[in-house]
Coordinates of C-alpha atoms and ligand atoms in Angstrom, one line a residue:
M1 CA 9.5 323.0 34.2
K2 CA 7.6 323.8 31.0
I3 CA 9.0 320.6 29.3
T4 CA 8.0 318.4 32.3
L5 CA 4.5 319.8 32.0
M6 CA 4.4 319.1 28.2
R7 CA 5.8 315.5 28.8
A8 CA 3.0 314.9 31.5
A9 CA 0.3 316.2 29.1
A10 CA 1.5 313.9 26.3
C11 CA 1.6 310.8 28.7
L12 CA -1.9 311.8 29.8
A13 CA -3.1 312.0 26.2
L14 CA -1.5 308.8 25.2
F15 CA -3.0 307.1 28.4
G16 CA -6.3 308.6 27.8
S17 CA -6.6 307.4 24.2
A18 CA -5.2 303.8 25.2
F19 CA -7.9 303.9 28.0
A20 CA -10.6 305.3 25.7
Q21 CA -9.7 302.5 23.1
A22 CA -9.8 299.9 25.6
Q23 CA -13.3 301.2 27.0
T24 CA -14.8 300.8 23.4
Y25 CA -13.0 297.7 22.3
P26 CA -13.5 296.1 19.7
T27 CA -14.4 298.6 17.2
K28 CA -13.2 296.6 14.0
T29 CA -12.3 293.0 12.8
I30 CA -10.0 291.1 14.8
T31 CA -7.4 288.6 13.3
M32 CA -6.7 285.3 14.9
I33 CA -3.5 283.7 13.9
V34 CA -3.3 280.0 13.6
P35 CA 0.2 278.8 13.1
F36 CA -0.6 275.8 11.0
A37 CA -2.3 275.3 7.5
A38 CA -6.0 275.6 7.0
G39 CA -8.2 272.5 7.5
G40 CA -6.1 271.0 10.2
P41 CA -7.1 270.6 13.9
T42 CA -5.7 273.8 15.2
D43 CA -7.6 275.4 12.4
T44 CA -10.8 273.7 13.4
V45 CA -10.7 274.6 16.9
A46 CA -10.0 278.3 16.1
R47 CA -12.8 278.7 13.8
L48 CA -15.2 277.3 16.1
V49 CA -14.2 279.4 18.9
A50 CA -13.7 282.6 16.9
Q51 CA -17.2 282.3 15.4
S52 CA -18.8 282.2 18.8
M53 CA -16.3 284.8 20.4
G54 CA -17.2 287.2 17.4
N55 CA -21.0 286.8 18.1
K56 CA -20.3 287.8 21.7
L57 CA -18.0 290.7 20.8
K58 CA -20.3 291.9 17.9
Q59 CA -17.3 291.9 15.8
Q60 CA -15.9 289.7 13.0
I61 CA -12.8 287.4 14.1
I62 CA -11.1 286.1 11.0
I63 CA -8.6 283.4 10.8
E64 CA -5.3 283.7 9.3
N65 CA -3.2 280.3 8.8
V66 CA 0.7 281.3 9.2
G67 CA 2.3 277.8 8.9
G68 CA 5.7 276.6 9.0
A69 CA 8.3 275.4 11.5
G70 CA 6.0 273.6 13.8
G71 CA 4.1 276.7 14.5
T72 CA 6.9 279.0 15.5
I73 CA 6.6 281.1 12.4
G74 CA 3.0 282.1 13.3
A75 CA 4.1 282.6 17.0
A76 CA 7.0 285.0 15.8
R77 CA 4.4 287.0 13.8
V78 CA 2.2 287.4 16.7
A79 CA 5.0 288.2 19.1
K80 CA 5.8 291.3 16.9
A81 CA 2.1 292.4 16.4
A82 CA 0.5 295.6 17.8
P83 CA -0.7 294.8 21.4
D84 CA -4.1 296.4 20.5
G85 CA -6.4 293.5 20.8
Y86 CA -6.8 293.2 17.1
T87 CA -4.3 290.3 16.7
L88 CA -4.9 287.0 18.7
F89 CA -3.1 283.8 18.6
M90 CA -4.6 280.2 18.9
H91 CA -1.9 277.6 19.7
H92 CA -1.5 274.4 21.4
I93 CA 1.1 272.4 23.4
G94 CA 3.6 273.1 20.7
H95 CA 4.1 276.7 22.2
A96 CA 5.5 275.1 25.3
T97 CA 7.8 272.4 23.6
A98 CA 9.2 274.7 21.1
P99 CA 11.6 276.5 23.7
S100 CA 13.3 273.1 24.3
L101 CA 13.3 272.1 20.5
Y102 CA 14.5 275.4 19.1
R103 CA 17.7 276.8 20.4
K104 CA 17.2 280.2 18.7
L105 CA 13.6 281.1 18.8
P106 CA 12.9 284.8 17.8
Y107 CA 10.5 285.2 20.6
N108 CA 10.0 284.2 24.2
A109 CA 7.0 281.7 24.6
Q110 CA 6.2 283.4 28.0
T111 CA 7.1 286.9 28.1
D112 CA 6.2 288.0 24.5
F113 CA 2.5 287.0 24.7
E114 CA -0.5 288.0 27.1
P115 CA -2.5 284.7 27.9
I116 CA -6.2 284.9 27.5
G117 CA -7.3 281.4 28.5
L118 CA -7.0 277.7 27.9
V119 CA -9.5 276.4 25.5
T120 CA -9.5 272.5 25.0
D121 CA -7.6 269.2 25.5
V122 CA -7.8 267.2 22.3
P123 CA -6.8 263.5 22.3
M124 CA -4.6 262.0 19.5
T125 CA -5.0 258.9 17.6
I126 CA -2.4 256.7 15.7
V127 CA -3.8 256.6 12.3
A128 CA -2.7 255.0 9.0
R129 CA -3.7 254.8 5.2
K130 CA -6.6 252.6 4.8
D131 CA -4.8 249.7 3.2
F132 CA -2.1 249.6 5.8
P133 CA -1.3 245.7 6.3
A134 CA -2.2 245.5 10.1
R135 CA -5.6 244.6 11.7
D136 CA -4.8 245.9 15.2
F137 CA -2.0 247.7 17.1
K138 CA 0.1 244.6 17.9
E139 CA 0.3 243.8 14.1
F140 CA 0.9 247.6 13.4
L141 CA 3.9 247.6 15.6
A142 CA 5.1 244.4 14.2
Y143 CA 4.9 245.6 10.6
I144 CA 6.7 248.9 11.6
K145 CA 9.7 247.3 13.3
A146 CA 9.9 244.8 10.2
N147 CA 9.9 247.7 7.8
K148 CA 11.4 250.5 9.5
D149 CA 13.4 251.7 6.6
K150 CA 10.2 251.8 4.5
V151 CA 7.5 253.2 6.6
T152 CA 7.0 256.9 6.6
Y153 CA 5.4 259.1 9.3
A154 CA 3.7 262.5 8.6
N155 CA 4.0 265.4 10.9
A156 CA 3.5 269.2 10.9
G157 CA 7.2 270.1 11.6
V158 CA 9.4 270.1 14.7
G159 CA 7.4 271.7 17.4
S160 CA 4.0 270.5 16.2
A161 CA 1.8 268.3 18.2
S162 CA 2.0 265.4 15.6
H163 CA 5.9 265.7 16.0
L164 CA 5.7 265.6 19.9
C165 CA 3.4 262.3 19.6
G166 CA 5.9 261.0 16.9
M167 CA 8.9 261.6 18.9
L168 CA 7.4 259.9 21.9
F169 CA 6.0 257.0 20.0
M170 CA 9.4 256.4 18.3
T171 CA 11.3 256.7 21.4
A172 CA 8.8 254.2 23.1
I173 CA 9.2 251.7 20.4
G174 CA 13.0 252.1 20.0
T175 CA 12.6 252.7 16.3
D176 CA 13.4 255.8 14.3
L177 CA 11.2 256.3 11.3
T178 CA 11.3 258.4 8.1
T179 CA 9.5 261.7 8.8
V180 CA 7.5 263.7 6.1
P181 CA 6.8 267.2 7.4
Y182 CA 3.9 269.4 6.3
K183 CA 2.7 272.8 7.2
G184 CA -0.1 271.2 9.1
T185 CA -1.8 267.9 9.5
G186 CA -4.8 269.2 7.2
P187 CA -2.4 268.7 4.2
A188 CA -0.8 265.6 5.8
M189 CA -4.2 264.1 6.0
N190 CA -4.7 264.6 2.3
D191 CA -1.6 262.5 1.7
L192 CA -2.7 259.9 4.2
L193 CA -6.0 259.5 2.5
G194 CA -4.2 259.2 -1.0
G195 CA -1.7 256.7 0.5
Q196 CA 1.3 258.9 -0.2
V197 CA 2.3 258.6 3.5
D198 CA 1.8 255.5 5.7
F199 CA 0.8 257.0 9.1
M200 CA 0.5 259.8 11.6
C201 CA -0.4 260.6 15.2
D202 CA -3.0 263.5 14.9
Q203 CA -5.7 264.9 16.8
T204 CA -9.3 263.6 17.0
T205 CA -10.5 267.1 15.7
N206 CA -8.9 266.0 12.5
T207 CA -9.2 262.3 12.3
T208 CA -12.5 261.4 13.7
S209 CA -14.5 261.9 10.5
Q210 CA -12.0 260.0 8.4
I211 CA -11.8 257.2 11.0
K212 CA -15.7 256.9 11.2
S213 CA -16.0 257.0 7.3
G214 CA -13.4 254.1 7.0
K215 CA -11.1 256.2 4.9
I216 CA -8.2 255.7 7.3
K217 CA -7.5 253.2 9.7
A218 CA -7.0 253.9 13.4
Y219 CA -5.1 251.8 15.9
G220 CA -5.1 253.5 19.2
V221 CA -6.0 256.7 21.2
T222 CA -3.2 258.5 23.4
T223 CA -5.6 259.2 26.3
K224 CA -5.9 257.2 29.7
T225 CA -9.4 256.2 29.0
R226 CA -11.3 255.4 25.7
L227 CA -13.1 258.1 23.8
P228 CA -16.9 258.3 24.2
N229 CA -17.4 258.8 20.4
M230 CA -15.2 256.0 19.5
P231 CA -15.5 253.5 22.3
D232 CA -14.0 250.6 20.2
L233 CA -10.7 252.2 19.8
P234 CA -8.3 251.0 22.3
T235 CA -6.0 253.2 24.4
L236 CA -2.3 252.7 23.5
N237 CA -1.9 252.0 27.2
E238 CA -4.0 249.0 27.0
A239 CA -3.0 248.2 23.2
G240 CA 0.7 247.6 23.9
L241 CA 2.5 250.9 24.9
P242 CA 1.8 251.1 28.8
G243 CA 1.9 254.5 30.0
F244 CA 1.9 256.3 26.7
E245 CA -0.3 259.4 27.1
V246 CA -0.4 262.9 25.3
A247 CA -3.2 265.2 25.0
V248 CA -2.9 268.5 22.9
W249 CA -4.2 271.4 25.1
H250 CA -4.9 274.7 23.2
G251 CA -4.6 278.3 24.5
L252 CA -5.5 281.8 23.3
Y253 CA -3.0 284.6 23.4
A254 CA -2.7 288.2 22.5
P255 CA 0.8 290.1 22.1
K256 CA 2.5 291.2 25.3
G257 CA 1.4 294.8 26.4
T258 CA -2.3 294.3 25.3
P259 CA -4.3 296.3 27.9
K260 CA -5.8 294.4 30.7
Q261 CA -9.1 295.4 30.0
V262 CA -9.0 294.2 26.5
V263 CA -7.5 291.0 27.7
D264 CA -10.4 290.6 30.2
T265 CA -13.0 291.5 27.4
L266 CA -11.5 288.8 25.3
S267 CA -11.2 286.2 28.3
S268 CA -14.8 286.9 29.1
A269 CA -15.9 286.2 25.4
L270 CA -13.8 283.0 25.4
Q271 CA -15.6 281.7 28.6
T272 CA -18.8 282.6 26.9
A273 CA -17.8 280.7 23.6
L274 CA -16.8 277.6 25.7
K275 CA -20.3 277.4 27.0
D276 CA -22.0 277.8 23.7
P277 CA -24.1 274.7 23.0
N278 CA -22.8 274.7 19.3
V279 CA -19.3 274.8 20.3
K280 CA -19.9 272.1 23.1
Q281 CA -21.6 269.8 20.5
R282 CA -19.0 270.2 17.7
F283 CA -16.2 269.6 20.3
A284 CA -18.0 266.4 21.5
D285 CA -18.4 265.2 18.0
L286 CA -14.7 265.6 17.4
G287 CA -13.7 263.7 20.6
T288 CA -13.0 266.7 22.9
E289 CA -14.7 269.2 25.2
P290 CA -14.0 272.8 26.3
V291 CA -12.0 273.4 29.5
A292 CA -13.7 274.3 32.8
E293 CA -14.4 278.2 33.0
S294 CA -11.8 278.7 35.7
R295 CA -9.2 277.4 33.1
A296 CA -10.3 279.9 30.4
R297 CA -8.6 282.7 32.1
P298 CA -5.2 284.6 31.7
E299 CA -3.7 283.3 35.0
A300 CA -4.6 279.8 34.6
L301 CA -3.1 279.7 31.0
R302 CA 0.0 281.7 32.2
A303 CA 0.5 279.0 34.9
H304 CA -0.1 276.2 32.4
V305 CA 2.5 277.3 29.9
K306 CA 5.2 277.8 32.6
A307 CA 4.5 274.2 34.0
E308 CA 4.4 272.6 30.6
I309 CA 7.7 274.2 29.6
E310 CA 9.3 273.0 32.7
R311 CA 7.7 269.4 32.1
W312 CA 8.7 268.9 28.5
S313 CA 12.2 270.2 28.8
P314 CA 13.8 267.1 30.3
I315 CA 11.6 264.8 28.1
I316 CA 12.8 266.4 25.0
S317 CA 16.6 266.8 25.8
K318 CA 16.5 263.1 26.9
A319 CA 15.1 262.3 23.5
G320 CA 17.9 264.4 22.0
V321 CA 15.8 266.0 19.3
Y322 CA 16.3 269.7 18.3
A323 CA 15.1 271.7 15.4
D324 CA 18.2 273.9 15.0
Ligands
LIG401 C1 -2.6 271.3 12.8 O1 -3.5 272.0 13.2 O2 -2.1 271.2 11.6 C2 -1.7 270.6 14.0 O3 -2.0 271.1 15.1 C3 -0.4 270.4 13.6 C4 0.1 269.6 14.8 O4 0.5 270.3 15.7 O5 0.5 268.5 14.5

């Protein structure tokens, strides 16, 4: 009897301290893991959101870039982190494609994470080095097909958005190309600007300023309609790849087991950040916009990840692309 009472007291003490921590959360700096190199599109979205959420929470949110293996190294790090609200995870559509691309992931993309909310949907652009010998998408396609053994394509590893877009693109044109993997499309952009790699499909959060400054060429955007901030850029659908469409949704997560009260505090701070005029303006400048408030919630992201894993699985297995 005595042992049971001691156990009950211990459980109460544990529950009580977790409850007390959730009540006062956050009391120290929070780390947001970005599973790609600094300077890329995921990093850009994360830093904008972290800054604004930190203001709301009155605690600093620092970004830690953990790149490699298309974002799965960063995901594995978060899956093993303490569920105390002090490790967050900003990832994109790659979190839903990795389960089909990697047969031996060291985590479960659904059950090892606590969804906090969706963040934004980012369009992608087909971009090339500025001296690429093609004036429009039609000439671009013709050149690629005529030089398929020479042309190089940059991505951020199997499971990245640039990998997914490249896979869909190569399948659509029926041509496999030499791929150069990076730890993120931030470093890939450096090589594109330097002419060391020929082209890539990357998010407007990373390509907009380079396109507008003329430092790289853009041949098309992967959304149904043209972008308000680059209206002269045709959609791939109208330029020559009917039905080609991909956008990169981003979600914010915590490790599984993070207390509900902490998750709700974080989701509320995310919703506030997505209404922040500075965040909205920067997103608009970069060709994107925050998701509606109703989607910046745990249940919306949980349902979206499940639906996206189910959506991409047959497409990936049909393409026959695997990482391991
Ligand atoms: C990045 O942030 O580097 C990109 O999201 C990588 C990718 O997914 O293509």
